[in-house]
mmCIF file of C-alpha atoms in Angstrom:
data_model
loop_
_atom_site.group_PDB
_atom_site.id
_atom_site.type_symbol
_atom_site.label_atom_id
_atom_site.label_comp_id
_atom_site.label_asym_id
_atom_site.label_seq_id
_atom_site.Cartn_x
_atom_site.Cartn_y
_atom_site.Cartn_z
ATOM 1 C CA MET Q 126 0.140 -0.056 -0.405
ATOM 2 C CA ILE Q 127 1.367 3.283 -1.142
ATOM 3 C CA ILE Q 128 0.431 7.182 0.585
ATOM 4 C CA SER Q 129 1.457 10.066 -0.089
ATOM 5 C CA PHE Q 130 0.543 12.902 2.342
ATOM 6 C CA GLN Q 131 -0.478 16.065 1.627
ATOM 7 C CA VAL Q 132 1.638 18.312 3.957
ATOM 8 C CA SER Q 133 2.441 21.877 3.633
ATOM 9 C CA VAL Q 134 6.092 23.140 4.697
ATOM 10 C CA VAL Q 135 6.627 26.551 6.854
ATOM 11 C CA LYS Q 136 9.095 28.590 5.596
ATOM 12 C CA ASN Q 137 12.180 29.777 8.045
ATOM 13 C CA LYS Q 138 10.607 27.404 10.688
ATOM 14 C CA GLY Q 139 12.498 23.718 9.480
ATOM 15 C CA GLN Q 140 8.574 22.690 10.744
ATOM 16 C CA ILE Q 141 6.768 20.081 8.331
ATOM 17 C CA LYS Q 142 2.748 20.452 8.791
ATOM 18 C CA LEU Q 143 -0.399 17.931 7.232
ATOM 19 C CA THR Q 144 -2.610 19.994 5.060
ATOM 20 C CA LYS Q 145 -6.152 19.335 6.575
ATOM 21 C CA ARG Q 146 -6.955 16.367 4.121
ATOM 22 C CA GLY Q 147 -2.908 15.100 5.041
ATOM 23 C CA TYR Q 148 -4.652 14.297 8.558
ATOM 24 C CA GLN Q 149 -7.815 13.316 6.922
ATOM 25 C CA LEU Q 150 -5.956 10.428 4.788
ATOM 26 C CA VAL Q 151 -3.261 10.023 8.913
ATOM 27 C CA ALA Q 152 -6.317 9.536 11.504
ATOM 28 C CA ASP Q 153 -8.310 6.999 9.089
ATOM 29 C CA LEU Q 154 -4.778 5.116 8.875
ATOM 30 C CA MET Q 155 -4.301 4.929 13.027
ATOM 31 C CA TYR Q 156 -8.419 4.009 13.592
ATOM 32 C CA ARG Q 157 -7.456 1.322 11.266
ATOM 33 C CA TYR Q 158 -3.871 0.387 12.885
ATOM 34 C CA ARG Q 159 -5.709 0.741 16.001
ATOM 35 C CA LEU Q 160 -8.165 -1.179 16.047
ATOM 36 C CA CYS Q 161 -6.711 -4.190 14.217
ATOM 37 C CA GLU Q 162 -4.063 -3.664 16.860
ATOM 38 C CA ILE Q 163 -7.535 -3.552 19.561
ATOM 39 C CA TRP Q 164 -8.470 -7.674 17.359
ATOM 40 C CA LEU Q 165 -5.196 -9.072 17.864
ATOM 41 C CA ALA Q 166 -4.434 -7.754 21.352
ATOM 42 C CA ASP Q 167 -8.052 -8.716 22.489
ATOM 43 C CA ASN Q 168 -9.485 -10.952 19.870
ATOM 44 C CA ILE Q 169 -6.844 -13.375 19.308
ATOM 45 C CA GLN Q 170 -4.180 -12.712 22.035
ATOM 46 C CA LEU Q 171 -1.454 -12.863 20.018
ATOM 47 C CA SER Q 172 1.882 -12.148 22.293
ATOM 48 C CA LEU Q 173 1.898 -8.008 22.920
ATOM 49 C CA PRO Q 174 4.964 -7.535 21.545
ATOM 50 C CA GLU Q 175 4.375 -8.858 18.392
ATOM 51 C CA VAL Q 176 0.822 -6.245 17.594
ATOM 52 C CA PRO Q 177 1.720 -3.317 16.430
ATOM 53 C CA ARG Q 178 3.508 -5.533 13.352
ATOM 54 C CA GLN Q 179 0.776 -7.529 12.216
ATOM 55 C CA ALA Q 180 -1.513 -3.890 13.039
ATOM 56 C CA TRP Q 181 0.473 -2.311 10.999
ATOM 57 C CA LEU Q 182 0.066 -5.156 7.722
ATOM 58 C CA MET Q 183 -3.702 -5.510 8.512
ATOM 59 C CA SER Q 184 -4.345 -1.339 8.269
ATOM 60 C CA ALA Q 185 -3.332 -1.905 4.541
ATOM 61 C CA ILE Q 186 -7.406 -2.684 4.694
ATOM 62 C CA ASP Q 187 -8.452 0.026 3.083
ATOM 63 C CA SER Q 188 -12.682 -1.392 3.281
ATOM 64 C CA SER Q 189 -14.283 0.544 4.934
ATOM 65 C CA ALA Q 190 -17.469 -1.344 5.446
ATOM 66 C CA VAL Q 191 -15.132 -4.221 6.354
ATOM 67 C CA MET Q 192 -13.288 -1.516 10.009
ATOM 68 C CA ALA Q 193 -16.286 -0.469 10.462
ATOM 69 C CA LYS Q 194 -18.232 -4.248 11.370
ATOM 70 C CA LEU Q 195 -15.159 -5.094 12.467
ATOM 71 C CA ASN Q 196 -15.542 -2.540 15.403
ATOM 72 C CA GLN Q 197 -19.150 -3.073 15.836
ATOM 73 C CA GLN Q 198 -17.773 -7.024 16.792
ATOM 74 C CA MET Q 199 -15.503 -5.243 19.699
ATOM 75 C CA ALA Q 200 -17.729 -2.980 21.015
ATOM 76 C CA TYR Q 201 -16.842 -0.197 19.464
ATOM 77 C CA PRO Q 202 -13.526 0.287 21.811
ATOM 78 C CA LYS Q 203 -11.652 3.520 22.049
ATOM 79 C CA THR Q 204 -8.385 2.964 22.808
ATOM 80 C CA SER Q 205 -5.581 0.869 21.583
ATOM 81 C CA PRO Q 206 -4.216 -2.318 23.521
ATOM 82 C CA PHE Q 207 -1.405 0.644 23.927
ATOM 83 C CA GLY Q 208 -3.049 3.440 24.712
ATOM 84 C CA GLY Q 209 -3.334 5.816 21.991
ATOM 85 C CA ALA Q 210 -6.723 6.662 20.690
ATOM 86 C CA LEU Q 211 -8.511 4.864 18.204
ATOM 87 C CA LYS Q 212 -9.734 8.234 16.840
ATOM 88 C CA LEU Q 213 -7.890 10.934 16.924
ATOM 89 C CA GLU Q 214 -9.709 14.639 17.152
ATOM 90 C CA SER Q 215 -10.981 16.390 13.903
ATOM 91 C CA PHE Q 216 -7.965 18.449 12.404
ATOM 92 C CA SER Q 217 -9.855 21.726 13.577
ATOM 93 C CA LYS Q 218 -9.127 20.523 17.067
ATOM 94 C CA TYR Q 219 -6.430 18.943 16.990
ATOM 95 C CA GLN Q 220 -3.155 20.234 19.199
ATOM 96 C CA HIS Q 221 0.226 18.953 19.238
ATOM 97 C CA PRO Q 222 -0.299 17.173 22.765
ATOM 98 C CA THR Q 223 2.667 18.017 25.892
ATOM 99 C CA LEU Q 224 5.374 15.655 26.623
ATOM 100 C CA LEU Q 225 6.324 15.922 29.508
ATOM 101 C CA SER Q 226 10.313 14.017 30.084
ATOM 102 C CA LEU Q 227 9.688 12.294 33.948
ATOM 103 C CA LEU Q 228 12.830 14.176 34.765
ATOM 104 C CA SER Q 229 11.103 17.791 34.395
ATOM 105 C CA ILE Q 230 8.884 16.301 37.294
ATOM 106 C CA PRO Q 231 8.697 17.016 40.537
ATOM 107 C CA VAL Q 232 9.994 14.558 43.034
ATOM 108 C CA GLY Q 233 6.739 13.411 44.783
ATOM 109 C CA LYS Q 234 4.371 13.912 42.339
ATOM 110 C CA GLU Q 235 2.438 11.758 41.109
ATOM 111 C CA VAL Q 236 2.038 9.896 37.136
ATOM 112 C CA LYS Q 237 0.044 7.891 35.974
ATOM 113 C CA ILE Q 238 0.400 5.960 32.544
ATOM 114 C CA ILE Q 239 -2.292 6.940 29.433
ATOM 115 C CA SER Q 240 -0.361 5.469 26.716
ATOM 116 C CA PHE Q 241 2.725 4.041 25.871
ATOM 117 C CA LEU Q 242 5.730 3.953 22.494
ATOM 118 C CA GLU Q 243 4.556 0.498 21.168
ATOM 119 C CA THR Q 244 8.101 -0.996 20.002
ATOM 120 C CA PRO Q 245 8.447 -4.144 20.898
ATOM 121 C CA ALA Q 246 11.483 -3.182 23.805
ATOM 122 C CA THR Q 247 8.883 -0.932 25.122
ATOM 123 C CA ILE Q 248 6.436 -3.939 25.332
ATOM 124 C CA HIS Q 249 9.107 -6.069 26.901
ATOM 125 C CA TYR Q 250 9.736 -3.356 29.317
ATOM 126 C CA PHE Q 251 6.498 -2.850 30.651
ATOM 127 C CA GLN Q 252 5.940 -6.605 30.887
ATOM 128 C CA HIS Q 253 8.579 -7.617 32.771
ATOM 129 C CA SER Q 254 7.940 -4.567 35.334
ATOM 130 C CA GLY Q 255 4.810 -5.057 35.992
ATOM 131 C CA LEU Q 256 3.906 -1.232 34.854
ATOM 132 C CA HIS Q 257 -0.386 -1.197 32.674
ATOM 133 C CA LEU Q 258 -2.325 1.498 31.566
ATOM 134 C CA GLY Q 259 -3.606 3.100 34.049
ATOM 135 C CA GLN Q 260 -0.914 2.847 35.983
ATOM 136 C CA VAL Q 261 -0.525 5.637 38.643
ATOM 137 C CA LEU Q 262 3.665 6.211 40.022
ATOM 138 C CA THR Q 263 5.319 8.525 42.421
ATOM 139 C CA ILE Q 264 8.442 9.662 41.698
ATOM 140 C CA ASN Q 265 10.750 9.022 44.021
ATOM 141 C CA SER Q 266 14.043 10.428 43.505
ATOM 142 C CA LYS Q 267 16.001 12.041 40.266
ATOM 143 C CA ASN Q 268 19.283 11.814 38.874
ATOM 144 C CA THR Q 269 20.819 13.316 34.851
ATOM 145 C CA GLY Q 270 20.703 9.872 33.254
ATOM 146 C CA TYR Q 271 17.395 8.419 34.847
ATOM 147 C CA VAL Q 272 14.247 8.690 37.293
ATOM 148 C CA ARG Q 273 13.455 6.452 39.588
ATOM 149 C CA ILE Q 274 9.413 5.635 40.316
ATOM 150 C CA ILE Q 275 7.862 3.994 43.568
ATOM 151 C CA GLY Q 276 4.131 3.756 44.432
ATOM 152 C CA VAL Q 277 3.529 1.858 41.421
ATOM 153 C CA ASN Q 278 -0.700 1.588 42.446
ATOM 154 C CA SER Q 279 -3.443 0.522 40.125
ATOM 155 C CA LYS Q 280 -5.576 4.671 41.176
#
């Protein structure tokens, strides 16, 4: 499958931004991809590290009828197993998310895992560490190279 995205270049800022049509193409692709992720993880219980690669391959399905039926059979899920929203906000409402480094969060503050990068290494790390979506963690201490977290809760 070949997809070309429509972009505009912001002069003198080194940024590339999607046009409204380009964003719609991305939103559709992400919807199909995340729907496939959910199906692979929940319905056929494929191991999580294998899910992203297979979901990308399956997202080439371009039948909206097939995707609608899959969505219906899974009772209209809202998020992927990695926390990604199934449907992205409309182009006019989209705001680039604010991402914070754990190093920028003060000691003693709590953070909640709402999503994580779906790479095999990250998935293995989360599984090995017993981390999961929705979990609340407390920043215990910080050092230049790492952050130590405690208080692994399930709030």
